[in-house]
Amino acid sequence: MTEQEAIAAIAGHLDRPVVLVGMMGAGKTYLGKVLARSLGVEFYDSDSLVEERAGASIADIFAKEGETAFRVLEAGAIASLLSEPPAVISTGGGAVTNPETLTAIKDRAYSIWVEASLPDMLERVSRNKRRPLIRDAADPEAVLSGLLAKRQDLYAQADIHVMNRNDDGNRALDDILTGLAKALKIS
Ligand code: S3P
């Protein structure tokens, strides 16, 4: 089977959304967009839907209403996206800390943990200042490694685990496609 045939087979068999979970700066949004384009399905980002519904940026929601309020909006956004026809959905890094969201993702989607090394994540998060949990941190590395320690076991519950290295081209995308083909029992 050529790569194109394999991608077409995955797209043809996709009966549930594909949900990317993992830390901020792991590269979920970029990979999700490329994956959605390859499969010919819609791409959604839970952070973008929260911002659209609230009419405010994530940073403003955190500042004005607090993280707990953001988490409620995030859970609602992901629940809505899981009800859409199969698409690729990138979730915010903390989405899996809501037990109902984690269960819904595991039950109703093919879940993918996108992991990246601490230096790669730091490099990516330093490129933009929109993430409230990290942008004002005196020691961003300590914040990221603290969050990862708390969340690792949750991310590890995903169906598929890929490592996304900054210098590894399309490797992570290929690994996602291989994982999906296996999950969909396409040989
Ligand atoms: C968060 C990650 C962010 C965003 C918010 C909180 C987190 O999303 O939801 O800033 O708790 O890890 P990304 O993972 O897309 O950066």
CSV table of C-alpha atoms and ligand atoms in Angstrom, one decimal:
chain,number,residue,atom,x,y,z
A,1,MET,CA,0.0,0.0,0.0
A,2,THR,CA,1.4,3.4,-0.9
A,3,GLU,CA,1.3,6.2,1.7
A,4,GLN,CA,-1.5,7.9,-0.2
A,5,GLU,CA,-3.5,4.7,-0.2
A,6,ALA,CA,-2.9,4.2,3.5
A,7,ILE,CA,-4.1,7.8,4.2
A,8,ALA,CA,-7.2,7.3,2.0
A,9,ALA,CA,-7.9,4.0,3.9
A,10,ILE,CA,-7.7,5.7,7.3
A,11,ALA,CA,-9.9,8.6,6.1
A,12,GLY,CA,-12.4,6.1,4.7
A,13,HIS,CA,-12.6,4.1,8.0
A,14,LEU,CA,-12.6,7.0,10.4
A,15,ASP,CA,-15.7,6.6,12.5
A,16,ARG,CA,-14.7,8.8,15.5
A,17,PRO,CA,-12.9,12.1,15.9
A,18,VAL,CA,-9.1,12.1,16.4
A,19,VAL,CA,-8.2,14.0,19.5
A,20,LEU,CA,-4.7,15.3,20.2
A,21,VAL,CA,-3.7,15.7,23.9
A,22,GLY,CA,-0.4,16.8,25.5
A,23,MET,CA,1.4,19.7,27.0
A,24,MET,CA,1.4,23.2,25.8
A,25,GLY,CA,4.2,23.6,23.2
A,26,ALA,CA,4.2,20.0,22.2
A,27,GLY,CA,3.0,20.9,18.7
A,28,LYS,CA,-0.6,19.6,18.8
A,29,THR,CA,-2.1,22.5,16.8
A,30,TYR,CA,0.5,22.3,14.0
A,31,LEU,CA,0.4,18.5,13.8
A,32,GLY,CA,-3.4,18.5,14.1
A,33,LYS,CA,-3.8,20.9,11.1
A,34,VAL,CA,-1.4,18.9,8.9
A,35,LEU,CA,-3.2,15.6,9.9
A,36,ALA,CA,-6.6,17.1,9.2
A,37,ARG,CA,-5.5,18.3,5.8
A,38,SER,CA,-4.0,14.9,5.0
A,39,LEU,CA,-7.2,13.1,5.9
A,40,GLY,CA,-9.5,15.7,4.3
A,41,VAL,CA,-11.5,16.4,7.5
A,42,GLU,CA,-12.1,19.5,9.6
A,43,PHE,CA,-9.6,20.7,12.1
A,44,TYR,CA,-10.8,22.2,15.4
A,45,ASP,CA,-8.9,23.7,18.4
A,46,SER,CA,-10.6,23.7,21.8
A,47,ASP,CA,-8.9,26.9,22.8
A,48,SER,CA,-10.2,28.7,19.7
A,49,LEU,CA,-13.7,27.5,20.3
A,50,VAL,CA,-13.5,28.7,24.0
A,51,GLU,CA,-12.3,32.1,22.8
A,52,GLU,CA,-15.0,32.3,20.1
A,53,ARG,CA,-17.8,31.4,22.6
A,54,ALA,CA,-16.5,33.7,25.3
A,55,GLY,CA,-15.7,36.5,23.0
A,56,ALA,CA,-12.4,36.9,24.9
A,57,SER,CA,-8.9,35.6,24.7
A,58,ILE,CA,-7.7,32.7,26.9
A,59,ALA,CA,-5.5,35.2,28.8
A,60,ASP,CA,-8.4,37.5,29.5
A,61,ILE,CA,-10.6,34.6,30.7
A,62,PHE,CA,-7.9,33.5,33.1
A,63,ALA,CA,-7.4,37.1,34.3
A,64,LYS,CA,-11.0,38.1,34.7
A,65,GLU,CA,-12.7,34.8,35.6
A,66,GLY,CA,-9.9,32.5,36.7
A,67,GLU,CA,-8.7,29.1,35.7
A,68,THR,CA,-11.7,27.2,37.1
A,69,ALA,CA,-14.1,29.1,34.9
A,70,PHE,CA,-11.8,28.5,31.9
A,71,ARG,CA,-11.8,24.8,32.6
A,72,VAL,CA,-15.7,24.7,32.6
A,73,LEU,CA,-15.7,26.5,29.2
A,74,GLU,CA,-13.0,24.1,27.9
A,75,ALA,CA,-15.0,21.0,29.0
A,76,GLY,CA,-18.1,22.3,27.2
A,77,ALA,CA,-16.2,23.2,24.1
A,78,ILE,CA,-14.6,19.7,23.9
A,79,ALA,CA,-18.0,18.0,24.6
A,80,SER,CA,-19.4,19.9,21.6
A,81,LEU,CA,-16.5,19.1,19.3
A,82,LEU,CA,-16.8,15.4,20.2
A,83,SER,CA,-20.3,15.5,18.8
A,84,GLU,CA,-19.3,16.7,15.4
A,85,PRO,CA,-18.7,14.3,12.5
A,86,PRO,CA,-15.2,12.8,12.7
A,87,ALA,CA,-12.6,15.6,12.6
A,88,VAL,CA,-9.2,16.3,14.1
A,89,ILE,CA,-9.4,18.1,17.5
A,90,SER,CA,-6.5,19.7,19.3
A,91,THR,CA,-7.1,20.2,23.0
A,92,GLY,CA,-5.6,22.6,25.5
A,93,GLY,CA,-2.8,21.1,27.6
A,94,GLY,CA,-4.9,20.9,30.8
A,95,ALA,CA,-8.1,19.5,29.2
A,96,VAL,CA,-7.4,16.0,30.5
A,97,THR,CA,-7.3,17.2,34.1
A,98,ASN,CA,-11.1,17.2,33.9
A,99,PRO,CA,-12.1,13.5,34.6
A,100,GLU,CA,-15.3,13.8,32.5
A,101,THR,CA,-13.4,15.2,29.6
A,102,LEU,CA,-10.8,12.5,29.8
A,103,THR,CA,-13.4,9.8,29.9
A,104,ALA,CA,-15.3,11.3,27.0
A,105,ILE,CA,-12.1,11.5,24.9
A,106,LYS,CA,-11.2,7.9,25.7
A,107,ASP,CA,-14.8,6.7,24.9
A,108,ARG,CA,-15.6,8.7,21.9
A,109,ALA,CA,-12.4,9.4,20.0
A,110,TYR,CA,-9.1,8.0,18.9
A,111,SER,CA,-6.8,9.8,21.3
A,112,ILE,CA,-3.2,10.7,20.6
A,113,TRP,CA,-0.6,11.9,23.2
A,114,VAL,CA,1.8,14.3,21.5
A,115,GLU,CA,4.9,14.4,23.6
A,116,ALA,CA,7.9,16.6,23.2
A,117,SER,CA,11.1,17.2,25.1
A,118,LEU,CA,11.3,20.0,27.6
A,119,PRO,CA,13.7,22.0,25.5
A,120,ASP,CA,11.5,21.7,22.4
A,121,MET,CA,8.4,22.7,24.4
A,122,LEU,CA,10.2,25.7,25.9
A,123,GLU,CA,11.4,26.8,22.5
A,124,ARG,CA,7.8,26.6,21.2
A,125,VAL,CA,6.1,28.4,24.1
A,126,SER,CA,8.7,31.1,24.0
A,127,ARG,CA,7.5,32.0,20.5
A,128,ASN,CA,4.2,33.5,21.7
A,129,LYS,CA,3.0,35.1,24.9
A,130,ARG,CA,-0.6,34.0,24.9
A,131,ARG,CA,-0.4,31.2,27.5
A,132,PRO,CA,-1.3,32.6,30.9
A,133,LEU,CA,0.2,29.7,32.9
A,134,ILE,CA,3.6,30.3,31.5
A,135,ARG,CA,4.0,33.8,30.1
A,136,ASP,CA,4.7,35.5,33.4
A,137,ALA,CA,6.6,32.6,35.0
A,138,ALA,CA,10.0,33.5,36.4
A,139,ASP,CA,11.1,29.9,35.6
A,140,PRO,CA,9.1,28.5,32.6
A,141,GLU,CA,11.0,25.3,32.6
A,142,ALA,CA,10.0,24.6,36.3
A,143,VAL,CA,6.4,25.4,35.5
A,144,LEU,CA,6.3,23.1,32.4
A,145,SER,CA,8.0,20.2,34.2
A,146,GLY,CA,5.7,20.6,37.2
A,147,LEU,CA,2.6,20.5,35.0
A,148,LEU,CA,4.0,17.5,33.1
A,149,ALA,CA,4.6,15.6,36.3
A,150,LYS,CA,1.0,16.1,37.4
A,151,ARG,CA,-0.4,15.3,34.0
A,152,GLN,CA,1.8,12.6,32.5
A,153,ASP,CA,-0.3,9.7,33.8
A,154,LEU,CA,-3.4,11.3,32.2
A,155,TYR,CA,-1.8,11.8,28.8
A,156,ALA,CA,-0.5,8.3,28.9
A,157,GLN,CA,-4.1,7.0,28.8
A,158,ALA,CA,-4.3,8.0,25.1
A,159,ASP,CA,-4.6,5.2,22.5
A,160,ILE,CA,-1.6,6.4,20.6
A,161,HIS,CA,1.7,8.0,21.8
A,162,VAL,CA,4.0,9.9,19.5
A,163,MET,CA,7.2,11.9,20.2
A,164,ASN,CA,7.3,15.2,18.3
A,165,ARG,CA,10.9,16.4,17.9
A,166,ASN,CA,11.7,19.8,16.5
A,167,ASP,CA,14.3,18.4,14.1
A,168,ASP,CA,12.5,15.3,12.9
A,169,GLY,CA,10.5,16.4,9.9
A,170,ASN,CA,7.2,14.5,9.4
A,171,ARG,CA,8.1,11.6,11.8
A,172,ALA,CA,5.4,12.4,14.3
A,173,LEU,CA,2.8,12.7,11.6
A,174,ASP,CA,3.9,9.4,10.1
A,175,ASP,CA,3.7,7.8,13.6
A,176,ILE,CA,0.2,9.1,14.1
A,177,LEU,CA,-0.9,7.7,10.8
A,178,THR,CA,0.7,4.3,11.6
A,179,GLY,CA,-1.1,4.4,15.0
A,180,LEU,CA,-4.4,5.2,13.5
A,181,ALA,CA,-4.1,2.5,10.8
A,182,LYS,CA,-3.4,0.0,13.6
A,183,ALA,CA,-6.3,1.3,15.7
A,184,LEU,CA,-8.6,1.0,12.7
A,185,LYS,CA,-7.2,-2.4,11.9
A,186,ILE,CA,-6.1,-1.4,8.4
A,187,SER,CA,-3.2,-3.5,7.2
B,1,S3P,C1,-3.1,25.3,29.1
B,1,S3P,C2,-2.8,25.1,27.7
B,1,S3P,C3,-3.2,26.0,26.7
B,1,S3P,C4,-4.5,26.7,27.1
B,1,S3P,C5,-4.3,27.4,28.4
B,1,S3P,C6,-4.0,26.4,29.5
B,1,S3P,C7,-2.6,24.3,30.1
B,1,S3P,O1,-3.4,25.3,25.5
B,1,S3P,O2,-5.5,25.8,27.1
B,1,S3P,O3,-3.3,28.4,28.3
B,1,S3P,O4,-3.2,24.2,31.2
B,1,S3P,O5,-1.7,23.5,29.8
B,1,S3P,P1,-2.2,24.7,24.5
B,1,S3P,O6,-1.8,23.4,25.1
B,1,S3P,O7,-2.8,24.6,23.2
B,1,S3P,O8,-1.1,25.7,24.6
